[in-house]
Coordinates of C-alpha atoms in Angstrom, one line a residue:
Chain A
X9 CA -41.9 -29.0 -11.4
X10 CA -43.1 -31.9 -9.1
X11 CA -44.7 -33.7 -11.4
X12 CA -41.9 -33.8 -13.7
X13 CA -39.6 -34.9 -11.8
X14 CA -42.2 -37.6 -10.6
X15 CA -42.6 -38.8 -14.1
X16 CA -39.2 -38.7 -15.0
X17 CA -36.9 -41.7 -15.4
X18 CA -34.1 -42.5 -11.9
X19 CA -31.4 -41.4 -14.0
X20 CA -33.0 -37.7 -15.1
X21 CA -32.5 -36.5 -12.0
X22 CA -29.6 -35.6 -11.9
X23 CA -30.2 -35.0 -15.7
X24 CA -32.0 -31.7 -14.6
X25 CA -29.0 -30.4 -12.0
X26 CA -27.1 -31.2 -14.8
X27 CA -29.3 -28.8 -17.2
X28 CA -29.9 -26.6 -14.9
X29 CA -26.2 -25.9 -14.3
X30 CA -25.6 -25.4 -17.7
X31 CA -28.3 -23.1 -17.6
X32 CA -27.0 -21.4 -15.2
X33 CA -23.9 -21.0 -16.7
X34 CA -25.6 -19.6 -19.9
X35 CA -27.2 -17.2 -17.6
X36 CA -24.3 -16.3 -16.3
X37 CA -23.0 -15.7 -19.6
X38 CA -25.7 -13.3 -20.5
X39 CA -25.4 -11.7 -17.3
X40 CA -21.4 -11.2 -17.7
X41 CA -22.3 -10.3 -21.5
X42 CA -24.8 -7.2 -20.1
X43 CA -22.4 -5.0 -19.3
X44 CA -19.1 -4.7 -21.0
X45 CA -17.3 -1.6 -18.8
X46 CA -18.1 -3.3 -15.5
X47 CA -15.2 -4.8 -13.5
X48 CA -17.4 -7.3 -12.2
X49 CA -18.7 -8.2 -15.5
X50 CA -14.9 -8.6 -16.7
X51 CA -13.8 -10.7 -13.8
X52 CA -17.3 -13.1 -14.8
X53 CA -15.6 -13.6 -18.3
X54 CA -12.3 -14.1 -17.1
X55 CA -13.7 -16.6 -14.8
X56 CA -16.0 -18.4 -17.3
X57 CA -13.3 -18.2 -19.4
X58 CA -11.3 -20.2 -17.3
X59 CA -13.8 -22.7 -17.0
X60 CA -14.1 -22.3 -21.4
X61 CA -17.5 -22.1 -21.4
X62 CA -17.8 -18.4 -22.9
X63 CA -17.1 -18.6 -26.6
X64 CA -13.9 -16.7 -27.7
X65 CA -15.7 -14.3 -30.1
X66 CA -18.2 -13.2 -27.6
X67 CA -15.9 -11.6 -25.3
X68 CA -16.4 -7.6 -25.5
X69 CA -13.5 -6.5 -23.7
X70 CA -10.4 -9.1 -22.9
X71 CA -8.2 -8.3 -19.6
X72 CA -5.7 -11.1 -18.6
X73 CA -4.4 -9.3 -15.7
X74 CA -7.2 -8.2 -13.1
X75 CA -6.8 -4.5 -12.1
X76 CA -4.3 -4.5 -8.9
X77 CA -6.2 -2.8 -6.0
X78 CA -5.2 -3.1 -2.9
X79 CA -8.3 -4.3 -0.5
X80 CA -8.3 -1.1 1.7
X81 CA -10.6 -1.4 5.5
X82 CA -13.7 0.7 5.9
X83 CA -13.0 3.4 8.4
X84 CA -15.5 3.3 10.6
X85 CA -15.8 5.2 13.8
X86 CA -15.5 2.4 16.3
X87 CA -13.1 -0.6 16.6
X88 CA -15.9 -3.6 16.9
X89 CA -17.8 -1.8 14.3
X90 CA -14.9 -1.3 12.4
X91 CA -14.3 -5.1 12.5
X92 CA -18.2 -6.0 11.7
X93 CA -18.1 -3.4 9.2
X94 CA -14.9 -5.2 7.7
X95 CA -16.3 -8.9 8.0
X96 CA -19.0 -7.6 5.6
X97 CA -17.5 -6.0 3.7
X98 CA -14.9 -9.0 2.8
X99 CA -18.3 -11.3 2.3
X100 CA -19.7 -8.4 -0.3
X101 CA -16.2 -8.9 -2.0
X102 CA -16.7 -12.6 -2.1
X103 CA -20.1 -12.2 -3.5
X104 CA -19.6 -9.8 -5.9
X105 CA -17.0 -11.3 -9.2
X106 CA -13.9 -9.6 -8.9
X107 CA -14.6 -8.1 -5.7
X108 CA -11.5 -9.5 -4.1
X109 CA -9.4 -7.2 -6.0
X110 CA -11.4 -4.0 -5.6
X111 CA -11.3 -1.4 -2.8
X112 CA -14.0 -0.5 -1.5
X113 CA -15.4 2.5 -2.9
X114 CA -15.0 0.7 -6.2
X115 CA -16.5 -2.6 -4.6
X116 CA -19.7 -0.9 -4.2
X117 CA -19.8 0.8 -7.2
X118 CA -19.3 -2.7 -8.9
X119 CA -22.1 -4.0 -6.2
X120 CA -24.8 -2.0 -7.3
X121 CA -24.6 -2.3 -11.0
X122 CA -24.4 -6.2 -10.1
X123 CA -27.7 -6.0 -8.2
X124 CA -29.1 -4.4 -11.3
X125 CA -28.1 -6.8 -13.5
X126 CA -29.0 -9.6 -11.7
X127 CA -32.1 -7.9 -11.6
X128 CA -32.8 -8.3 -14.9
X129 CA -31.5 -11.1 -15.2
X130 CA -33.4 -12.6 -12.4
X131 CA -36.4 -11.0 -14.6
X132 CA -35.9 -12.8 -17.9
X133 CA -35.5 -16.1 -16.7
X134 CA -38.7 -15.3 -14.3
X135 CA -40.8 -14.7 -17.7
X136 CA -39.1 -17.9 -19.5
X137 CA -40.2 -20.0 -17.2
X138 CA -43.4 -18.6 -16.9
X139 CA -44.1 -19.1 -20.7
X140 CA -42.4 -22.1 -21.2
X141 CA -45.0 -23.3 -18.1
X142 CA -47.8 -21.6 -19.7
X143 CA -46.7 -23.4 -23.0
X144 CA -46.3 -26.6 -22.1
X145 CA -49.9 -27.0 -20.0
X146 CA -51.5 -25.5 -23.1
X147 CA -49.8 -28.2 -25.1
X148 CA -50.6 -30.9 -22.5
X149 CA -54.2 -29.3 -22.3
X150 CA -54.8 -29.5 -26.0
X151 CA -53.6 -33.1 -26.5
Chain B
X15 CA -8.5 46.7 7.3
X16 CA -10.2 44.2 9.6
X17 CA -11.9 41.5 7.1
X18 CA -8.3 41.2 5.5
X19 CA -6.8 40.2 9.0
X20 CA -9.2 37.8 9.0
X21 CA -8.4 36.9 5.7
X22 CA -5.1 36.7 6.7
X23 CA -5.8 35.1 10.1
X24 CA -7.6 32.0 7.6
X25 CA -4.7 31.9 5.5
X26 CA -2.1 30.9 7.9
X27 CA -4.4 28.5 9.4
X28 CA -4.5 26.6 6.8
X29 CA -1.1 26.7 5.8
X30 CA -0.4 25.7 3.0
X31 CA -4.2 25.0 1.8
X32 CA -6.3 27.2 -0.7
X33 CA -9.4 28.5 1.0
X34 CA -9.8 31.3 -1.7
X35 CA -13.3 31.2 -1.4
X36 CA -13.5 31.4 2.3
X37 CA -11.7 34.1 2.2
X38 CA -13.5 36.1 -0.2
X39 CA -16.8 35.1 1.9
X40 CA -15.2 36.9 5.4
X41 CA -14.3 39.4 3.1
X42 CA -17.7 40.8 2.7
X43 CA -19.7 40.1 5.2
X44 CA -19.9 40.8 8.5
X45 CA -20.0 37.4 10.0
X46 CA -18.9 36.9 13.6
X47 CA -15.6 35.3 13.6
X48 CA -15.9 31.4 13.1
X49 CA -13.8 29.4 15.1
X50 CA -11.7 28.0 12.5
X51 CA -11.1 30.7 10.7
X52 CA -10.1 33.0 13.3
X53 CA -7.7 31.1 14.7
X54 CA -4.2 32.1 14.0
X55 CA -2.9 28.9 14.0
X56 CA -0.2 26.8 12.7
X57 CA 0.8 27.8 9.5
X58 CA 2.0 25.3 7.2
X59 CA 4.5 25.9 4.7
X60 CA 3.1 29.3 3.4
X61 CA 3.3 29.5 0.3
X62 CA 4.2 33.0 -0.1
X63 CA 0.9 34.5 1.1
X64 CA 2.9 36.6 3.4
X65 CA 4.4 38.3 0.5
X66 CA 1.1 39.3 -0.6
X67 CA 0.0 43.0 0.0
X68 CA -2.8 43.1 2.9
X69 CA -6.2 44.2 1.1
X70 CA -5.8 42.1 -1.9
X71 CA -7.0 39.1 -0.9
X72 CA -8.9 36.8 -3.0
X73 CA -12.7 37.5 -3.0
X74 CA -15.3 36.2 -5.0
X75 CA -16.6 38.4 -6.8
X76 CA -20.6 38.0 -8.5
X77 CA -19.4 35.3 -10.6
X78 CA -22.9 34.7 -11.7
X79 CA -25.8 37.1 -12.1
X80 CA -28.2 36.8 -9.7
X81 CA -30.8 36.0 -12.5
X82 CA -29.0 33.0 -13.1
X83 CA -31.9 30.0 -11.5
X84 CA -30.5 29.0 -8.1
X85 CA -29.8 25.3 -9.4
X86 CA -27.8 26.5 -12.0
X87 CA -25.9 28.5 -10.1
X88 CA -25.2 26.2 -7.3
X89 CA -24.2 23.4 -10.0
X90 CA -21.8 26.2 -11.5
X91 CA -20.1 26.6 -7.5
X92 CA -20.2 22.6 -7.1
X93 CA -17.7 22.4 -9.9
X94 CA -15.8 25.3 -8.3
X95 CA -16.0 23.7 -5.2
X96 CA -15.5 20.3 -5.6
X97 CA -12.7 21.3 -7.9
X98 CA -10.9 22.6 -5.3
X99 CA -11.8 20.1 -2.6
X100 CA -11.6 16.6 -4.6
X101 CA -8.9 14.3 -5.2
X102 CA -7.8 12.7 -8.2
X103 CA -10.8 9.9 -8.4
X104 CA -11.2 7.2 -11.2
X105 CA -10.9 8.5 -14.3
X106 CA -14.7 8.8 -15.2
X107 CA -15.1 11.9 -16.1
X108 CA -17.9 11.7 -18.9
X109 CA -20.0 10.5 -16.2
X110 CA -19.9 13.8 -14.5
X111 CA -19.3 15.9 -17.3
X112 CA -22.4 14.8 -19.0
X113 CA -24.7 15.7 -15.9
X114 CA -22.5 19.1 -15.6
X115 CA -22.3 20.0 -19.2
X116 CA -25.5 22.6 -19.0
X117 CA -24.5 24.0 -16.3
X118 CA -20.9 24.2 -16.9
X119 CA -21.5 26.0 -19.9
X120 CA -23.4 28.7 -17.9
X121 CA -21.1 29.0 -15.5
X122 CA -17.8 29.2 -17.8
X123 CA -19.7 32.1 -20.0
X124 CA -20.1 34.0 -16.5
X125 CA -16.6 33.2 -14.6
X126 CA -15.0 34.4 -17.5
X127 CA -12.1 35.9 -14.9
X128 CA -11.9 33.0 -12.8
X129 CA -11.7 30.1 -15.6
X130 CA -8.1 30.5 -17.3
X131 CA -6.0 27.8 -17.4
X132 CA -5.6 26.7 -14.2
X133 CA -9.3 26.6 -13.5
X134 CA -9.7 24.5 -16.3
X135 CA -7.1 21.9 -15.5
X136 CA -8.7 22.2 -11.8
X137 CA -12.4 21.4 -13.2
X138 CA -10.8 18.0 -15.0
X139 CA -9.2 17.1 -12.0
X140 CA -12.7 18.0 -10.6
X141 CA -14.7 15.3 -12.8
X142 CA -12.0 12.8 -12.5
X143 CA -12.2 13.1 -8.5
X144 CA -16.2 13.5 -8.2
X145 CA -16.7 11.4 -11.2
X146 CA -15.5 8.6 -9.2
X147 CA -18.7 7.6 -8.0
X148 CA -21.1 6.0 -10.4
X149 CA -22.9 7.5 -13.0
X150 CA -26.3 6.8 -10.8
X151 CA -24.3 8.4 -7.9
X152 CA -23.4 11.4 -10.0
X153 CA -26.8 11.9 -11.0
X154 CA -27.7 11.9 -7.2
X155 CA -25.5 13.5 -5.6
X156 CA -25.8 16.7 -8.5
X157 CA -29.7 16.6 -7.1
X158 CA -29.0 15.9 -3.6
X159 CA -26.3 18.8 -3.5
X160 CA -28.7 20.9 -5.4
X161 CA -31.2 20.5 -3.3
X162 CA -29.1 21.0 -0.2
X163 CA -28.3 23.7 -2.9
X164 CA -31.8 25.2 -2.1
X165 CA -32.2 24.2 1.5
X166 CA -29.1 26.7 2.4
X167 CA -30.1 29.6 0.2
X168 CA -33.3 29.9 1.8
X169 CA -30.8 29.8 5.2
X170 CA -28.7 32.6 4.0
X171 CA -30.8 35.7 5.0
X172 CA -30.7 34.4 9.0
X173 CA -26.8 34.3 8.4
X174 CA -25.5 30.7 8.5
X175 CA -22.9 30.4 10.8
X176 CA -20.4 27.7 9.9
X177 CA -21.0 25.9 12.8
X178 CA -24.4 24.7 11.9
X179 CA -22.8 23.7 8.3
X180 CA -20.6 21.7 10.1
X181 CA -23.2 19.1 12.0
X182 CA -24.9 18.7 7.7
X183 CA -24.4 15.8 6.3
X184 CA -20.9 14.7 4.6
X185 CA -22.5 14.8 1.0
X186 CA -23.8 18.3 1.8
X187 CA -19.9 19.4 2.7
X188 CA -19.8 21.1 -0.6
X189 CA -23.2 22.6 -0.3
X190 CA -21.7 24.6 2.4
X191 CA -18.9 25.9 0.5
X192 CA -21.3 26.6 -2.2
X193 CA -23.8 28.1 -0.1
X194 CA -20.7 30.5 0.8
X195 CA -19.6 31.2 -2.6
X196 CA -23.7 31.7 -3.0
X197 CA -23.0 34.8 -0.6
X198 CA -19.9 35.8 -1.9
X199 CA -21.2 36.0 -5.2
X200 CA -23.9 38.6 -3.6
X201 CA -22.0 40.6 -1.8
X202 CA -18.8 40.8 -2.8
X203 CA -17.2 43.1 -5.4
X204 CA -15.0 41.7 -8.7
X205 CA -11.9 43.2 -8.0
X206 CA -10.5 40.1 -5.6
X207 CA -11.0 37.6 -8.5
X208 CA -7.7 38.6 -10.1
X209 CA -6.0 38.4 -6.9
X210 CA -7.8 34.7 -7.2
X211 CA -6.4 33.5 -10.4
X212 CA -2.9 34.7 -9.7
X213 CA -3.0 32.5 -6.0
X214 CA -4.7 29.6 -7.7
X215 CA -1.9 29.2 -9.9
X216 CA 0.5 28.3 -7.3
X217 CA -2.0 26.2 -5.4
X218 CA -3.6 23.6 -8.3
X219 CA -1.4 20.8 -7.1
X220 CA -3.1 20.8 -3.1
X221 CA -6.3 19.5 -2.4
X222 CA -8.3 22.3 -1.4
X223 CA -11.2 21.6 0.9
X224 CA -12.4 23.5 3.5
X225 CA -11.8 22.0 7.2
X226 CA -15.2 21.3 9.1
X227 CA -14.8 23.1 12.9
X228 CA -13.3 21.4 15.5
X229 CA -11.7 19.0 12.9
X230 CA -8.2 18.0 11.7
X231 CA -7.2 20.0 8.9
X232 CA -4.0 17.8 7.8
X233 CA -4.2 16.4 4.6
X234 CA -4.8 12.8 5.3
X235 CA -7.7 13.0 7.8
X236 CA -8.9 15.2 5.0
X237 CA -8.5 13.0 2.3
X238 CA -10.1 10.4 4.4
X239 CA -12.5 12.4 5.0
X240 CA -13.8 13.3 1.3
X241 CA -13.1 9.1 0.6
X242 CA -15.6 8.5 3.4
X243 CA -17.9 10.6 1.1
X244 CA -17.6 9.3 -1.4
X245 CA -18.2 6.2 0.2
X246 CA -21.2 7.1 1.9
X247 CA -22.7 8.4 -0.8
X248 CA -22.4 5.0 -2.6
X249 CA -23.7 3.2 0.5
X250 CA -27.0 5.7 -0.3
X251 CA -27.3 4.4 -3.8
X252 CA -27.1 1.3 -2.7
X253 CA -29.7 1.4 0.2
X254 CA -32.3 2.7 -2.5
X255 CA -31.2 0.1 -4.9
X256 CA -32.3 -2.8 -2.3
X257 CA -35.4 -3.1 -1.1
X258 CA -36.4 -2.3 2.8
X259 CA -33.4 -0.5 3.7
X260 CA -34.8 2.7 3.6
X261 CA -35.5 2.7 7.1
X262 CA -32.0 0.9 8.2
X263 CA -29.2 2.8 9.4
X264 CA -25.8 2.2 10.4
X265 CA -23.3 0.6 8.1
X266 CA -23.2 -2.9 9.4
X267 CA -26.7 -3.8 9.2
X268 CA -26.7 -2.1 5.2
X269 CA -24.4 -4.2 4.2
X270 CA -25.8 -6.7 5.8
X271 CA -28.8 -5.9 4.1
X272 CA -27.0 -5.8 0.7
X273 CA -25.1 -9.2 1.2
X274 CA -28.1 -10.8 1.7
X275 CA -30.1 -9.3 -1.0
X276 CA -27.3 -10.3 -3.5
X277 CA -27.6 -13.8 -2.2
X278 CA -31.2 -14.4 -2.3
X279 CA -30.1 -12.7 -6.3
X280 CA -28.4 -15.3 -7.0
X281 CA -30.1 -17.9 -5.3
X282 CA -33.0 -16.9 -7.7
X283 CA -31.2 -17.3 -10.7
X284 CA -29.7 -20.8 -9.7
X285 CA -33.1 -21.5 -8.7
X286 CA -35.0 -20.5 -12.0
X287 CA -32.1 -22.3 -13.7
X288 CA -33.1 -25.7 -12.3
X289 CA -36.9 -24.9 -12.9
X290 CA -36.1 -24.1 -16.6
X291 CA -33.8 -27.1 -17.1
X292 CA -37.1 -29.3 -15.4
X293 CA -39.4 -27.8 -18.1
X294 CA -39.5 -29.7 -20.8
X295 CA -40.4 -28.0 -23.8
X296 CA -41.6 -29.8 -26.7
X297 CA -40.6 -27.4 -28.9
X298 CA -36.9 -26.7 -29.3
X299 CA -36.4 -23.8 -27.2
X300 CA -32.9 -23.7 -26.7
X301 CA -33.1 -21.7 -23.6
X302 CA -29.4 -21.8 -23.3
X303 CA -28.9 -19.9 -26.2
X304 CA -31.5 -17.7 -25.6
X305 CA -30.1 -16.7 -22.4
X306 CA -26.9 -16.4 -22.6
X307 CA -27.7 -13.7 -25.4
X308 CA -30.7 -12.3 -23.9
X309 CA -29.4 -9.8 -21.9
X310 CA -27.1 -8.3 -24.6
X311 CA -28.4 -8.8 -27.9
X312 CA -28.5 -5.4 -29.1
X313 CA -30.1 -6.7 -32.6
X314 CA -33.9 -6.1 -31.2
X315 CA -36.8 -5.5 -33.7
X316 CA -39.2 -2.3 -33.9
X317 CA -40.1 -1.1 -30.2
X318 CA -42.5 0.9 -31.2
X319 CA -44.8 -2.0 -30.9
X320 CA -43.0 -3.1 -27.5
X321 CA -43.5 1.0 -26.2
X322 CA -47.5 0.4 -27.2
X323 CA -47.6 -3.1 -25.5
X324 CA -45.6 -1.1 -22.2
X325 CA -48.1 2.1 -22.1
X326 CA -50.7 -0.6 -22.0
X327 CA -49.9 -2.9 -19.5
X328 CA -48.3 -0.2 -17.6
X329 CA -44.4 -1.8 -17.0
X330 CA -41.9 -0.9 -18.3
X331 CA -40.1 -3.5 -20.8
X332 CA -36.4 -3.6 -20.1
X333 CA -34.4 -4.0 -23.2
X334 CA -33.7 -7.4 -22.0
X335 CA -37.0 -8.8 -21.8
X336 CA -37.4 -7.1 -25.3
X337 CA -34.9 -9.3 -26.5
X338 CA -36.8 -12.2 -24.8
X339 CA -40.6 -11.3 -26.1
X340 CA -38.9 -11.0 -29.4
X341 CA -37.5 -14.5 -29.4
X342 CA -40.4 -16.0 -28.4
X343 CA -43.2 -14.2 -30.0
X344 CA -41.1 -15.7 -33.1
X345 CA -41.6 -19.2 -31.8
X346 CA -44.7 -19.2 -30.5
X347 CA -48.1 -19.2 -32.7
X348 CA -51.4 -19.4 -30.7
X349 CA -53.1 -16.5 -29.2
X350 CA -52.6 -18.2 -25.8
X351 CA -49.2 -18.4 -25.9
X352 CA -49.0 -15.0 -26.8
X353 CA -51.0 -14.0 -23.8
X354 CA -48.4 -15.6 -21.8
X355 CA -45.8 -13.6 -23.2
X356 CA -48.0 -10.7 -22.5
X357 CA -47.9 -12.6 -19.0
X358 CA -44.5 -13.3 -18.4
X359 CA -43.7 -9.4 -19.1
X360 CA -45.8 -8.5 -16.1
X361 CA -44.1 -11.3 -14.1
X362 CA -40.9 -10.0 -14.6
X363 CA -41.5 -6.8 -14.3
X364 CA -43.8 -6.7 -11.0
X365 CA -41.6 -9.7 -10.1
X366 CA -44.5 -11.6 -8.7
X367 CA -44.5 -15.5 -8.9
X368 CA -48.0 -16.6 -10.0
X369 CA -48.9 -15.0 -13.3
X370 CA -51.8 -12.3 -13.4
X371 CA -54.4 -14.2 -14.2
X372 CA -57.2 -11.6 -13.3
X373 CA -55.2 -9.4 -15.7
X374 CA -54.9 -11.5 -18.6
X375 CA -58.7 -12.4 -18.4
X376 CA -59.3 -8.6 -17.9
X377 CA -57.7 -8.4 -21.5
X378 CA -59.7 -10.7 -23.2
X379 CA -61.7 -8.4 -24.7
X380 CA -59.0 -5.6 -25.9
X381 CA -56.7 -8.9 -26.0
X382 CA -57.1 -9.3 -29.9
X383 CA -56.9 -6.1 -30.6
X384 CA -53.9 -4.9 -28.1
X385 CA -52.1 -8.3 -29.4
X386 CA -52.5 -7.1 -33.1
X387 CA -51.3 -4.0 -32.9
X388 CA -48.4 -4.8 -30.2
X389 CA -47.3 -7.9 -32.6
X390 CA -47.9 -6.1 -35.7
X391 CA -44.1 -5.3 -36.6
X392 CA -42.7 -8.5 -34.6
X393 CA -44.8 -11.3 -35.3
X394 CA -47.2 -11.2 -38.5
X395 CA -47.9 -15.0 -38.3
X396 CA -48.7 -14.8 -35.5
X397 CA -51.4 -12.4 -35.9
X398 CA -52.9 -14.1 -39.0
X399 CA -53.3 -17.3 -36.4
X400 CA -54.8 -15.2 -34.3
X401 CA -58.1 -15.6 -35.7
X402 CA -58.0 -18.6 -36.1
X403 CA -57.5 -19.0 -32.7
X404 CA -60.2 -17.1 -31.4
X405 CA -62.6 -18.9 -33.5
X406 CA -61.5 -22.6 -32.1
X407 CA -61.6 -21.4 -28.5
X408 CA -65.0 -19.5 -28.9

């Protein structure tokens, strides 16, 4: 990756964050594409929606209002764990797409099926790079 | 008769909650008294208990046949159980139907007397309550609680006492009721089960779940209690889903555990994301589209060759990274850049970032061979180059 940017030109620099966020974006379309029944997958369209970069047609189910669930504490035992246990909670939400709306049984629910996703997603892009890499040395090798 | 005092003693304890098979379990056995059933305590609103004549008390009756494999059994008293004890979840309730369905069958031939209508409209409410938890979670916690299942039938001949059920673990609170029914079942005779059916239809609208000793009994520390389950049982899911927090406990530090681990997720993917848009490929890749559909595309080609490829190599191909060995092994057309693909699979997969070279060298000589047959539906030129190939870099 280096050596590409070394050879590149000034202005590709910024060519590349610009690629690689639309990259990222088309991963994230994928990702919110995996899994259709998901809430977090459903608050990623709505969001890349917003933003118009998923195309209308690809859009497997359609919600314009986000399910209304009140954010209800973790009971915990304690009062300071309580609160740590709370603090976390609210940063899973914020991780998680469409967490803010979810309570928190459904919030992990919704987490774990995330983490699997993102597994594979995670996995794919892994093996693209790694052939594209392999692909292009081979190329460079044989010329 | 003594047992139905205690029946009766449980009863207006709990008020206006069900304990039907509690009751049937002091009803045959000989049990010393358990704290929290003996104690005649508060009665709720009764709801017309009183009225009923002393002796005919609900008791379970043998609602399976001993032969019946302990799983199966126990699975057939979770539903019971959790019917009884669960509130109104997410409606999800394929998710635990299709894990019960064996077993509920079984259990429906058998409880012929016990599933009429109310039963049934209790074991719906039962899926839509337990089946709030995941499908993964389902699928645990049936094995968990039959295994807890297991652990408290080979407990039964010392004679549980409840108080040693109370200190298990919240996801093995039904096990206990089920290791009681699991007793009842044994000892007790049919005759109470009518009594049952005629009390459960008055009661289907409570919650019915049995009070742990020395606890609250009211309805919303016991509601909190089965969502704090529920919850934890979803925290377990989760802790085998990330890596390393096997060994962590407490809440905080899981989800600390799990925040992070998302995080470093999606750092990964931002990260790869810049690394791909920095490759430059000189063919037209269009990684863009190839991700954005990758994960989905449900149009994938023969996997019998991908299944051979898998046994092979030993990983598993996701259906995702199908999608992704079938778009490239389109594109690409030397035997080298195959092997990557063959490669990149095992990268994924074992998620390890340098790519196995001492692997792929290790195939050289089945390479050909492995490659043809693997490829054989998805990529025919491919193979025909393949030759070709060989013969330039030998």
């Amino acid at each position: 990756m280096e050596n590409l940017l070394s050879n590149a030109s000034p202005h590709s620099e910024t060519l590349i964050e610009e690629r690689g966020k639309r990259i990222k974006i088309a991963a994230e379309v994928g990702l919110a594409r995996s899994s259709g029944g998901r809430l977090w997958a459903r608050a990623l369209r709505r969001r890349l929606h917003r933003q118009r970069k998923l195309p209308q047609q690809a859009c497997i189910v359609k919600n314009s209002t986000p399910p209304l669930m009140k954010e209800v504490p973790l009971v915990a035992d304690v009062a300071e764990e309580k609160d740590e246990v709370e603090d976390r909670v609210r940063a899973l939400q914020r991780l998680v797409p469409g967490g803010e709306e979810m309570e928190v049984e459904r919030l992990f629910e919704e987490t774990a099926d995330y983490i699997e996703a993102l597994r594979e997603q995670v996995g794919v892009m892994r093996a693209l790079a790694c052939l594209l890499d392999g692909i292009e040395s081979t190329d460079g090798d044989k010329l | 008769m003594e047992i139905n005092d205690k029946d009766k003693f449980e009863l207006e304890k709990n008020g206006y909650r069900l304990n039907y098979q509690n009751a049937g379990f002091l009803a045959g056995t000989s049990m010393p008294d358990l704290s929290w059933n003996a104690i005649p305590g508060t009665s709720g609103p009764n709801l017309g208990w009183d009225q009923n004549p002393l002796g005919q008390f609900p008791k379970l009756g043998s609602f399976l046949p001993p032969s019946i494999s302990d799983i199966q059994a126990d699975s057939g008293f979770i539903e019971r159980a959790a019917k009884y004890s669960c509130f109104n979840g997410a409606n999800v309730s394929a998710m635990l139907g299709s894990i019960n369905n064996s077993v509920l069958d079984q259990s429906k031939r058998s409880e012929n007397l016990v599933e009429d209508g109310i039963n049934r409209r209790g074991l719906e409410r039962k899926e839509t309550g337990e089946g709030a938890s995941s499908g993964g979670c389902g699928q645990e916690e049936g094995t968990s609680v039959a295994n807890a299942k297991k652990r408290k039938r080979s407990n039964q001949g010392n004679g549980v006492n409840q108080g040693e059920e109370a200190q298990r673990s919240p996801v093995a609170n039904c096990t206990r009721e089920i290791a009681e029914k699991d007793k009842i079942e044994k000892k007790k005779p049919s005759e109470n089960q009518i009594k049952d059916e005629s009390d459960m239809a008055n009661k289907d609208e409570y919650v019915h779940i049995r009070a742990r000793r020395g606890q609250a009994t009211n309805s919303h520390s016991l509601a909190e209690r089965v969502r704090r389950e529920k919850i934890s049982e979803r925290m377990k899911y989760l802790q085998d889903l990330v890596p390393g927090c096997s060994k962590v406990t407490g809440k905080a530090v899981m989800l600390d555990e799990i925040i992070n681990y998302v995080q470093s997720l999606q750092r990964q993917v931002e990260f790869l994301s810049m690394k791909l848009s920095a490759i430059n490929p000189r063919l037209d890749f269009n990684i863009e589209g190839i991700l954005s559909k990758s994960l989905f595309d449900p149009h994938v080609g023969p996997s019998s060759s991908m299944a051979y490829l898998s046994d092979q190599s030993q990983t598993q191909l996701h259906r995702s990274q199908q999608n992704l060995l079938h778009g490239m092994a389109g594109i690409v057309d030397s035997a080298d850049a195959l092997r990557r693909i063959a490669n990149a699979q095992l990268i994924s997969n074992t998620g390890l970032k340098e790519p196995l070279t001492q692997m792929s060298n290790a195939w050289d000589g089945d390479y050909q061979n492995l490659m043809q047959v693997a490829f054989q539906d998805l990529n025919n030129y491919a193979r025909a180059e393949m030759p070709n190939a060989n013969n330039m870099s030998s």
